XYZ file of C-alpha atoms in Angstrom:
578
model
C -3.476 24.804 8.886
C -3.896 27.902 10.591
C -6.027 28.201 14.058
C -8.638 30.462 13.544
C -8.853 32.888 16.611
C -12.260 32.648 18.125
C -14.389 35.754 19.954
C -14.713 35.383 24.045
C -18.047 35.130 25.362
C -18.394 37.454 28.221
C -20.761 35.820 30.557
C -21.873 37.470 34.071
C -24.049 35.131 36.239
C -26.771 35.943 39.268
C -29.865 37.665 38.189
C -29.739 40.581 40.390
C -26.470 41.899 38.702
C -28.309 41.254 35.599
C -31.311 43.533 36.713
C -29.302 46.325 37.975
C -27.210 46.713 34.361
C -30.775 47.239 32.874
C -31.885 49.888 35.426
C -28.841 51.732 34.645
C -28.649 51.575 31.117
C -32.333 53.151 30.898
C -31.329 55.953 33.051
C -27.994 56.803 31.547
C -30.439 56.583 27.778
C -33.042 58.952 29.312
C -29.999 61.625 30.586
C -29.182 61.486 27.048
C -31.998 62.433 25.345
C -32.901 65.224 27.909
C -29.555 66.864 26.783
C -29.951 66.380 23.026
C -33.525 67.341 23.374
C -32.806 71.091 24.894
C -32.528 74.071 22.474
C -28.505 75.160 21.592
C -28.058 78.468 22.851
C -27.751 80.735 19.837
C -24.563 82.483 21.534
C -22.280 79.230 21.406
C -19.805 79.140 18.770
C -20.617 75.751 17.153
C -17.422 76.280 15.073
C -15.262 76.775 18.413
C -17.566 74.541 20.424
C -16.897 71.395 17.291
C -13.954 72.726 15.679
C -12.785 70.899 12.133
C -13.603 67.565 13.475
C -14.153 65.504 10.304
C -13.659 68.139 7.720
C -9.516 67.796 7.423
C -9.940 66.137 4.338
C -8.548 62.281 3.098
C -8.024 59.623 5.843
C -4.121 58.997 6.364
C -2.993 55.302 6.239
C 0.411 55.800 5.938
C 1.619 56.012 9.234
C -0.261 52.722 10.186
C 1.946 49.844 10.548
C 1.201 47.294 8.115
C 1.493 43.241 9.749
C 4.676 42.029 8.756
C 4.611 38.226 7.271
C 8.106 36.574 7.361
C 9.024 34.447 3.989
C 9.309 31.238 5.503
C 5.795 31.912 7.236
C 4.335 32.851 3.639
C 6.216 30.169 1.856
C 4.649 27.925 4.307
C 1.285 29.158 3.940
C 0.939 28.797 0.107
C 2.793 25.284 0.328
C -0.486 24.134 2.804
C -3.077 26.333 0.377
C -1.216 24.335 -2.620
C -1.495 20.715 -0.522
C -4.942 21.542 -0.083
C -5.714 22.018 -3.683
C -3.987 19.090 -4.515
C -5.211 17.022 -1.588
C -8.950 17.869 -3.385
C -8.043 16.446 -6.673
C -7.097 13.000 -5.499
C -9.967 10.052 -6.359
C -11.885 9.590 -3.810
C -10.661 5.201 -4.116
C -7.126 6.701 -4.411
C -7.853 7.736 -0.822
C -9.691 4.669 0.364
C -6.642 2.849 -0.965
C -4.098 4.492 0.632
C -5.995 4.270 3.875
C -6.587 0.420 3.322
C -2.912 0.128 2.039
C -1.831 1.870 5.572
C -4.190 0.079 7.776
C -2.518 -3.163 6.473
C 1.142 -2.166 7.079
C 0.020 -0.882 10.899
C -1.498 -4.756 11.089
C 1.331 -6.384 9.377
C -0.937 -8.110 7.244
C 0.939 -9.687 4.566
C -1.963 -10.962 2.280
C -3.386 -7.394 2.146
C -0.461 -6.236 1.775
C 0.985 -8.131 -1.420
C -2.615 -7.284 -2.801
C -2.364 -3.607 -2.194
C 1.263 -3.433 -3.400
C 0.967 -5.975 -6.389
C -2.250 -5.236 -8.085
C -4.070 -1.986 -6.136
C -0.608 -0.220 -6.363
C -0.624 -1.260 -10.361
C -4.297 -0.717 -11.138
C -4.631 2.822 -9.876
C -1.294 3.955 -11.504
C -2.428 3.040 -14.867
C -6.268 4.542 -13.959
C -5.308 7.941 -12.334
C -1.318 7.979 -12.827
C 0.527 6.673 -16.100
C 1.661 9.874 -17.011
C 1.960 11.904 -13.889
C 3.152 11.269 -10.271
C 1.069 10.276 -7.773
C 0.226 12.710 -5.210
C 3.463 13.744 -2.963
C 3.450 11.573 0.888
C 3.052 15.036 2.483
C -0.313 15.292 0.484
C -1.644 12.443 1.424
C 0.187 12.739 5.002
C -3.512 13.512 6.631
C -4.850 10.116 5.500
C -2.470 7.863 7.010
C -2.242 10.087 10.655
C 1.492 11.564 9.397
C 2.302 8.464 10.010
C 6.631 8.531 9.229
C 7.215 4.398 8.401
C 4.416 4.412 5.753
C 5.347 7.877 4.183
C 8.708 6.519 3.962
C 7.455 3.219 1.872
C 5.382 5.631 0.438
C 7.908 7.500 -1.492
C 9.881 4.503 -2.527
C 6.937 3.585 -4.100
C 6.439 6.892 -5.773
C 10.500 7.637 -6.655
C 10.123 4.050 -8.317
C 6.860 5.305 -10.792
C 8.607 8.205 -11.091
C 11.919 6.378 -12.021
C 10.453 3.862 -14.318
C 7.014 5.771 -15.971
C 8.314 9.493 -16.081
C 11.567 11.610 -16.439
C 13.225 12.157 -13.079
C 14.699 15.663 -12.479
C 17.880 16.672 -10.644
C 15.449 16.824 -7.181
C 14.169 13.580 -7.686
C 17.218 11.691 -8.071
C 18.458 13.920 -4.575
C 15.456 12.939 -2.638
C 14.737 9.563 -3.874
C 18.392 8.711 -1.918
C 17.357 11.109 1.116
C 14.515 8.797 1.297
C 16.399 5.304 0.533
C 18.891 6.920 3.638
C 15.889 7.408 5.470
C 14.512 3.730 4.766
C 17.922 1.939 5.818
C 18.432 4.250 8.712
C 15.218 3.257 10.661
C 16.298 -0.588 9.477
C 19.702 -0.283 10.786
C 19.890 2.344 13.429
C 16.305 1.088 15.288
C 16.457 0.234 18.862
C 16.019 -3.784 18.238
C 14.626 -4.793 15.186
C 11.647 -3.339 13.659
C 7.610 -4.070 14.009
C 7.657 -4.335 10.218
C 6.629 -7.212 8.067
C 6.682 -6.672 3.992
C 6.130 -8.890 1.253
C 9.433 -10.659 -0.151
C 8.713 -9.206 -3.492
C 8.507 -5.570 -2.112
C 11.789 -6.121 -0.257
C 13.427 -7.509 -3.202
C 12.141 -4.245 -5.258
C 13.509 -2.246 -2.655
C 17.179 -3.660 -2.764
C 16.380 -3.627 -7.111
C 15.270 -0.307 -7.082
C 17.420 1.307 -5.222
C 20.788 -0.347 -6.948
C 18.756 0.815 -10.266
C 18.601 4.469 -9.091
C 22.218 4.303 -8.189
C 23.146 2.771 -11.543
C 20.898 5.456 -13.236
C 22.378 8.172 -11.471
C 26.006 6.919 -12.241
C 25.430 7.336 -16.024
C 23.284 10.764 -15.697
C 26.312 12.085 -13.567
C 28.637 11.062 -16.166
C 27.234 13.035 -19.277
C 29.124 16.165 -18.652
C 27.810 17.849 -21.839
C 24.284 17.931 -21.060
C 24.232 19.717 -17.512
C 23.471 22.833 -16.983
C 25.346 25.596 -14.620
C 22.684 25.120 -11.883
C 23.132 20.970 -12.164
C 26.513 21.554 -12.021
C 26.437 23.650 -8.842
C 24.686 20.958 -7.095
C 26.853 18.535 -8.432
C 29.696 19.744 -7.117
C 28.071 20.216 -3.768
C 26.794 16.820 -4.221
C 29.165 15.111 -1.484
C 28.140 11.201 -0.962
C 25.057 11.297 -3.020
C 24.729 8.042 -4.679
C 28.177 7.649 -4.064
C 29.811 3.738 -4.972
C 30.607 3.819 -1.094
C 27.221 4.739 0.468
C 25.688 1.588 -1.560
C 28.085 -0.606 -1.159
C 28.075 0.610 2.782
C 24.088 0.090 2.970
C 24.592 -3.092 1.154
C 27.216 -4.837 3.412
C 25.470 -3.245 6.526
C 22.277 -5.528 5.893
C 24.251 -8.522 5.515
C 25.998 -7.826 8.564
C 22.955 -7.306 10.682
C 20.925 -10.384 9.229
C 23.794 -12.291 9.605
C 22.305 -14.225 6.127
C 25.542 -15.864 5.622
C 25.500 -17.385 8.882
C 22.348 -18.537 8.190
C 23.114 -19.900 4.681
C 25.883 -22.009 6.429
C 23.927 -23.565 9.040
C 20.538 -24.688 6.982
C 23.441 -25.990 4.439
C 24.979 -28.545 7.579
C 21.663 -29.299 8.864
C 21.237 -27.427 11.723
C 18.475 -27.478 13.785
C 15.928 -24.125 13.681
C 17.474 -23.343 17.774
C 20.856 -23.925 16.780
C 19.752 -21.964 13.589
C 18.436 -19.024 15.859
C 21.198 -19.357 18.145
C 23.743 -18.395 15.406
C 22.060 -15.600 13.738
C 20.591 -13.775 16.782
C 17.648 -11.533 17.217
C 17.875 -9.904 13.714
C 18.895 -12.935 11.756
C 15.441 -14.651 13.244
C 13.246 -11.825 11.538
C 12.008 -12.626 7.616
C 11.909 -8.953 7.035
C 16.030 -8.658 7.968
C 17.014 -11.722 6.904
C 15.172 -11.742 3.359
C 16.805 -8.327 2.663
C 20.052 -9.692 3.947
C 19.830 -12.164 0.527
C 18.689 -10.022 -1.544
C 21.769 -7.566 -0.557
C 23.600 -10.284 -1.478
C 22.284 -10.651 -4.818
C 22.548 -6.633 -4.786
C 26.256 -7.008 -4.068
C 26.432 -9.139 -7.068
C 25.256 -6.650 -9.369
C 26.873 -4.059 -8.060
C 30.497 -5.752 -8.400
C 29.506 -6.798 -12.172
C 28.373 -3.100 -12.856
C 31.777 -1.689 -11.847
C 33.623 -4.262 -13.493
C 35.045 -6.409 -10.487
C 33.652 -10.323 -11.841
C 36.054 -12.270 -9.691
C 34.896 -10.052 -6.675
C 31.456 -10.453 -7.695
C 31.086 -13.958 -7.450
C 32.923 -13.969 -4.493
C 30.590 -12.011 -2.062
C 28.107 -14.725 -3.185
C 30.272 -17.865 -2.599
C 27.597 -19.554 -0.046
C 24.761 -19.157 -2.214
C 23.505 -22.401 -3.838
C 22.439 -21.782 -7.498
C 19.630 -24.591 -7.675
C 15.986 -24.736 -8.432
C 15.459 -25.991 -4.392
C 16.233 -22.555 -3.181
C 13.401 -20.960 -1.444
C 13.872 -17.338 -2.767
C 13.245 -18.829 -6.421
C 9.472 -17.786 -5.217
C 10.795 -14.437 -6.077
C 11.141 -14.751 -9.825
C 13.091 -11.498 -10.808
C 15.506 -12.086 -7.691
C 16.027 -15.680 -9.233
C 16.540 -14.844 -12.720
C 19.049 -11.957 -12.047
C 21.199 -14.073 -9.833
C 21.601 -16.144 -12.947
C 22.061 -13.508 -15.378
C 24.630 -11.862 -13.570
C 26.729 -15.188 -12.628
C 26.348 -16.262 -16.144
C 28.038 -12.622 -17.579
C 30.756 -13.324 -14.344
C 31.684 -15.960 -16.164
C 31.627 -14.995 -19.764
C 33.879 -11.826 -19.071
C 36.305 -13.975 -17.042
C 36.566 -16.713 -20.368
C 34.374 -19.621 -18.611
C 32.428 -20.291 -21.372
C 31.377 -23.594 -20.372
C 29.902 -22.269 -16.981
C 28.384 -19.154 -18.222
C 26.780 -22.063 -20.819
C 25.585 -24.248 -17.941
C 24.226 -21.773 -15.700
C 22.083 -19.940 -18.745
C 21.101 -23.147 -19.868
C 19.720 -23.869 -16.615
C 17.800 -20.835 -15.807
C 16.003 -20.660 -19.410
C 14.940 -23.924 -19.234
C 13.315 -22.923 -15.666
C 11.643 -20.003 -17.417
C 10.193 -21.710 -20.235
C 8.434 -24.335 -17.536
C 7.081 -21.412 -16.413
C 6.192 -18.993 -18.367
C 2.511 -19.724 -18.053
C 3.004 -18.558 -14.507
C 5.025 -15.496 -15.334
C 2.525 -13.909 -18.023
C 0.604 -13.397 -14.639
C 3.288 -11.338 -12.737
C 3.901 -7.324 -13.052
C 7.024 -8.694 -13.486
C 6.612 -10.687 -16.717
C 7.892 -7.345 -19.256
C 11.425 -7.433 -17.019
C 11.469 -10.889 -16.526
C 11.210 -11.752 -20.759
C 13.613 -9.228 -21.456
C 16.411 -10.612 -19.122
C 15.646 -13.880 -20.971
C 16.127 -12.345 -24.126
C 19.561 -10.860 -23.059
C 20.476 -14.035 -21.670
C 19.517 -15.842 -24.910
C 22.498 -13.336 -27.053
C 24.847 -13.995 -24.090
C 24.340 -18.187 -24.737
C 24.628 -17.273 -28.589
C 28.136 -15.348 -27.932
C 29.391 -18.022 -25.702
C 28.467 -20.988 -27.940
C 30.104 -19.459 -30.606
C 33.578 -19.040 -29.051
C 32.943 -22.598 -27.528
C 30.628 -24.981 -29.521
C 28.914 -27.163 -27.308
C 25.922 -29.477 -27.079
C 24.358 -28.975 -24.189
C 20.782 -28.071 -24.637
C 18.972 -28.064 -27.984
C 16.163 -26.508 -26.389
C 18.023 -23.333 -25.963
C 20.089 -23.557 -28.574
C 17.400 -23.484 -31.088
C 15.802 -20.570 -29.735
C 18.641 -18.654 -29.244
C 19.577 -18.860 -33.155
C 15.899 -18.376 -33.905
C 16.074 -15.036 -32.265
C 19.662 -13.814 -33.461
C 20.572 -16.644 -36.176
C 22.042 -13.852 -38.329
C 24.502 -13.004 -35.361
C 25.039 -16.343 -34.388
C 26.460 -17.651 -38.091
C 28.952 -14.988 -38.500
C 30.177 -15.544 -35.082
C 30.162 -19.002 -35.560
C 31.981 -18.273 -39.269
C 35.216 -16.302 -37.474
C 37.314 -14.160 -38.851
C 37.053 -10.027 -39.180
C 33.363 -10.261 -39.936
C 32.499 -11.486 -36.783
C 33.336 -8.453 -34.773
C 30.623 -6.062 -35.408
C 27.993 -9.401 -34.959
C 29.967 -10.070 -31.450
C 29.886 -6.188 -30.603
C 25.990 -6.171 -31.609
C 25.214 -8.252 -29.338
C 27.718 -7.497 -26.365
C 26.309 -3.867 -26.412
C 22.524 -5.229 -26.411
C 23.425 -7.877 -23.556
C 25.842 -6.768 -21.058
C 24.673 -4.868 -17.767
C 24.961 -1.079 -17.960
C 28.719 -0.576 -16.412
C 29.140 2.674 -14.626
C 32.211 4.510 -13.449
C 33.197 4.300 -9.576
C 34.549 7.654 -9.587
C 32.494 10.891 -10.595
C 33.812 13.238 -13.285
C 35.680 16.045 -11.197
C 32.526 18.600 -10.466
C 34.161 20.232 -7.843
C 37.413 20.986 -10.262
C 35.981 23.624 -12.934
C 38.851 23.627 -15.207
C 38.402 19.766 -15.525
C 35.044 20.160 -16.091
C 35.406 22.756 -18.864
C 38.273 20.222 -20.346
C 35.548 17.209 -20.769
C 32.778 19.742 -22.125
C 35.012 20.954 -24.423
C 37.837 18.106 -25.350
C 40.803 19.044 -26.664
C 41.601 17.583 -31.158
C 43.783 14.756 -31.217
C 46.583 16.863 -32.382
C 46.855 17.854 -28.984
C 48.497 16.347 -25.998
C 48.047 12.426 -25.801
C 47.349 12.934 -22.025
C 45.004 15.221 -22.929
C 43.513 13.078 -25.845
C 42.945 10.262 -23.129
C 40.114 12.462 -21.571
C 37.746 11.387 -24.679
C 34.273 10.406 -24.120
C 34.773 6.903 -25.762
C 37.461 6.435 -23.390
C 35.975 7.437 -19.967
C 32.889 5.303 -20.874
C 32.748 2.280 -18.869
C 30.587 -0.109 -21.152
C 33.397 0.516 -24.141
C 36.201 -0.215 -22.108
C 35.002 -3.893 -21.324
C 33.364 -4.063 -24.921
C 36.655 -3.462 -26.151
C 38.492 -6.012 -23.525
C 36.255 -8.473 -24.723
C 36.572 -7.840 -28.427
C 40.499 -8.504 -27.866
C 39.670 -12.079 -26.914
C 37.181 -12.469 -29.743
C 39.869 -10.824 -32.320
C 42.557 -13.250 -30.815
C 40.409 -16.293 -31.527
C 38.982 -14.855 -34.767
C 41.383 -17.565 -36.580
C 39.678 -20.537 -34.809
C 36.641 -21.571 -36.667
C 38.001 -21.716 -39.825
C 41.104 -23.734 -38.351
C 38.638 -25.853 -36.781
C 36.751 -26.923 -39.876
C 40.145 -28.111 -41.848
C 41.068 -30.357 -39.127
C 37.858 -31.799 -38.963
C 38.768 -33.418 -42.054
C 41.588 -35.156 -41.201
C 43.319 -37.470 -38.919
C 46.758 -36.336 -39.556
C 47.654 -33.150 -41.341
C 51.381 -31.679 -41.864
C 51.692 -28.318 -41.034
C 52.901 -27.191 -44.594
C 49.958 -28.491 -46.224
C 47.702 -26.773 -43.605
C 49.659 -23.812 -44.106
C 49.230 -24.050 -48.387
C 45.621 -24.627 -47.382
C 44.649 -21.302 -45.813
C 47.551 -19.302 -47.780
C 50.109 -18.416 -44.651
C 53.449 -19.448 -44.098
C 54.329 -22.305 -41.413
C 55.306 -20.621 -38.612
C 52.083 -18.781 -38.641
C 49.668 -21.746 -38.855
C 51.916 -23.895 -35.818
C 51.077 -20.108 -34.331
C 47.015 -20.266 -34.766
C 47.268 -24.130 -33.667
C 48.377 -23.791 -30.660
C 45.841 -20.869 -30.074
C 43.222 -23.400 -31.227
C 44.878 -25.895 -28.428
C 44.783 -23.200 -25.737
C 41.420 -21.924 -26.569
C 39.985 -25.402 -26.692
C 40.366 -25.606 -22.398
C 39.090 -23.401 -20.194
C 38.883 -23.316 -16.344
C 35.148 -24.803 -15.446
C 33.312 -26.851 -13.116
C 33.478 -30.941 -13.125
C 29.841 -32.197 -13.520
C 29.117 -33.073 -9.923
C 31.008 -30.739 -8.226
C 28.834 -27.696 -8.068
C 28.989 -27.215 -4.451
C 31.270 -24.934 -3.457
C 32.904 -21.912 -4.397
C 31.681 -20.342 -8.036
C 35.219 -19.198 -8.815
C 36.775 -23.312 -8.212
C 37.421 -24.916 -10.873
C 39.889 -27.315 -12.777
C 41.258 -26.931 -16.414
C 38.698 -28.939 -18.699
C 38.520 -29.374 -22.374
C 35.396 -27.321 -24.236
C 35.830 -29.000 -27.844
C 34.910 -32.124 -29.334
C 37.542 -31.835 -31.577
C 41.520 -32.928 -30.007
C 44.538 -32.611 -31.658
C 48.062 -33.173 -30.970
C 51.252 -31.457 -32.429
C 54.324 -33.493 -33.464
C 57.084 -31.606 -34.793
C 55.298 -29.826 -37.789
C 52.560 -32.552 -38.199
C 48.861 -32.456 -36.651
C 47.658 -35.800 -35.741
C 43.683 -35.400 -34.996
């Protein structure tokens, strides 16, 4: 705002001085009228004596020096004059809110804080802002004193609407990571840890949120076709932007500095909360950095599965416990993800029986509470990772029939019985109903590496791709090729084709107890060396690497070979005893 420049007040004190300026002002007025009062001698040349004073005709401006107003100083001005105007159209309870919603982050008051962030935060978006942003943190900067911590939470919160209610542009993606740099930084880079207490839900959204905006970004990037030349400018002078390594770097820093694993260990032996304290250190003792040291964790988990790396995945989260005891299960979404993401670990590395077990397990905790869930924010998200996880259990009961929970089993073929029987059926029908429901189910892969922006001749070869009578090296640079999400669908499908044989294997020998391998072979109309063939893919496929019942301690990649069918069979020269 621009300081007005206010007129001096000359002030002269003492009476006397005052007193004399009036005696001389009424002579010096009286001198003057004597003179204009006398009679103009008619000899004086009035047009010598005045000359053209006045009478030279239009005024001159030009040669006046006109202010000069630098750009920067102009562009600053109409930025406040548009703040201003924009500042005015804000609800007056918008700005009561965001004053309330700042005086409880200054207090650390975690009650009125959850209720701000949970339901005010909620409410007024869908009042004032479901289809527009909220105002921008340097509009409402005045309210909350400029006041750098809570601007900072403030954007998050209004990338995130932005994110998830409207279309983000090419600047929003840029400076919803400026601001997630910004966040981490003054975690990370602080002098001690922080005077900052938030919610475990809003740090959970934070880690969520800003793996989300990375994944989003990752696919946007990867569209080549759809830029334009000023998206691709900045692309290519994008640098580290959302880059896999800045995550992964802020993800592994906050585990580092709460020292969670540490702390994972020791509550696991029994230690004592001083020896607990002891081992983590000043950071590790703080909620704030040692809640968002699990939920990096959990971050890390996701962000492994989404480039593809399962065994590497479940690796980085080797200490955690997956139980119902676990006190971050308070934290619904954080819970149910951690499942979701173990449970597609273990589907993609052919551990059907554990990616069984650990669905099983968390859809039986959502249906006890559901009733509580309908209440959450969270409830849309939460039912539609359920539903995901319900196609997943369908795919992996189909390529190894199990018992373990009618409960789920029922609803799963409920919602996709259609799927589920020609899966169940085998054969070359089952493909598209196992694709169908890969592609509806599996996380949204991305691609570690960014197309080449930088290289403009390899940009202008994936805009415009070459015919397939053209180079095969060159024919490799395809879209359905590059994309991540078809590369695993299709190293899963090669599994699923390789067992396509099984089912209908299966229900033959159920109908025996010993079976030559001739008539088998007259049975399904192949020779014998084929049907010895699909038998001992039946054998192979029947055992898979899984946890023992009672043994879920430990790491989530141990393991010992275990049989998945009911149904046993053993090969004797070219008979099948059953």
């Amino acid at each position: 705002m621009m300081a007005r420049t206010l007129p001096r007040k000359l002030q002269i004190s003492g009476s006397n001085q005052h007193l004399s300026t009036n005696l001389n002002d009424i002579k010096m007025a009286q001198q003057r009228m004597a003179l204009w009062e006398a009679d103009i001698d008619e000899d004086v040349d009035l047009q010598f004596a005045i000359g053209n004073y006045g009478q030279s005709g239009h005024f001159e401006d030009a040669h006046i020096q006109q202010p000069q107003i630098d750009e920067a100083t102009l562009l600053a001005m109409q930025q406040h004059m548009a703040q201003q105007a924009a500042f005015s159209q804000i609800p007056d309870v918008v700005k009561a809110f965001i004053v309330h919603f700042h005086q409880a982050v200054l207090d650390n008051n975690l009650a009125e804080i959850t209720v701000a962030y949970e339901s005010g935060w909620n409410k007024y978006t869908e009042k004032f802002y479901s289809r527009t942003e909220w105002p921008e943190a340097e509009v409402i900067a005045p309210l909350v004193n400029d006041d750098p911590v809570f601007l900072i939470l403030y954007r998050e919160l209004y990338y995130r609407h932005v994110y998830s209610r409207l279309q983000p542009n090419i600047d929003d993606r840029f400076h919803s990571y400026e601001n997630s740099c910004e966040l981490f930084n003054y975690l990370l880079n602080s002098e001690g840890p922080v005077a900052l207490e938030l919610p475990e839900q809003w740090l959970w959204d934070i880690i969520d949120e800003f793996i989300y905006q990375f994944q989003v970004f990752c696919t946007w990037r990867s569209k080549v076709k759809s830029k334009t030349e000023d998206e691709l400018m900045v692309l290519a002078e994008g640098g580290q932007v959302w880059s896999s390594y800045s995550v992964l770097n802020v993800l592994y820093s906050l585990i580092q500095k709460s020292r969670i694993n540490e702390y994972i260990l020791a509550q696991q032996e029994g230690k004592s909360p001083e020896q607990i304290a002891e081992i983590v250190g000043e950071y590790g003792q703080r909620p704030l950095y040692r809640n968002l040291g699990y939920f990096s964790l959990i971050g890390l988990l996701r962000v492994h599965v989404l480039l593809g790396d399962f065994t590497l995945a479940l690796k980085v989260i080797e200490n955690v416990e997956l139980n119902q005891k676990s006190p971050y299960t308070r934290v619904t979404a954080c819970h149910v993800a951690t499942y979701y993401y173990v449970g597609f670990c273990y589907l993609m590395l052919h551990r059907y029986p554990d990616a069984i077990r650990t669905f099983v397990n968390i859809l039986n905790f959502i249906m006890r509470m559901r009733q509580y869930h309908t209440r959450s924010y969270q409830y849309d998200q939460i039912s539609k990772t359920a539903d995901r996880m319900y196609a997943l259990f369908a795919i992996c009961n189909a390529l190894s029939p199990s018992r373990l929970d009618d409960n789920v089993a029922n609803t799963s073929k409920e919602r996709f019985g259609e799927q589920f029987a020609k899966m169940a059926r085998g054969g070359p029908d089952s493909l598209p109903a196992f694709e169908e429901l890969f592609l509806y189910a599996c996380p949204k892969f991305i691609s570690a590496n960014p197309p080449p922006y930088e290289d403009p001749a390899a940009i202008a070869l994936l805009i415009s791709p070459p015919t397939p009578n053209d180079s095969p090296a060159q024919a490799n640079t395809s879209p359905n090729v590059l994309d991540p999400t078809h590369r695993h669908l299709n190293l899963f499908l090669a599994d699923v084709v390789a067992q396509a044989p099984v089912p209908t294997l299966r229900s033959f020998l159920r109908l025996y107890t010993s079976l030559g391998a001739a008539k088998l072979a007259n049975f399904l109309d192949v020779d014998e060396e084929e049907i010895v063939q699909e038998m001992m893919l039946l054998k192979q496929s029947s055992k898979s690497v899984g946890k023992v019942p009672g043994s879920e301690k430990g790491s989530h990649l141990d393991g010992e070979t275990i049989a998945t069918s009911d149904l046993n069979f053993v090969i004797a020269e070219v008979s099948c005893s059953i």
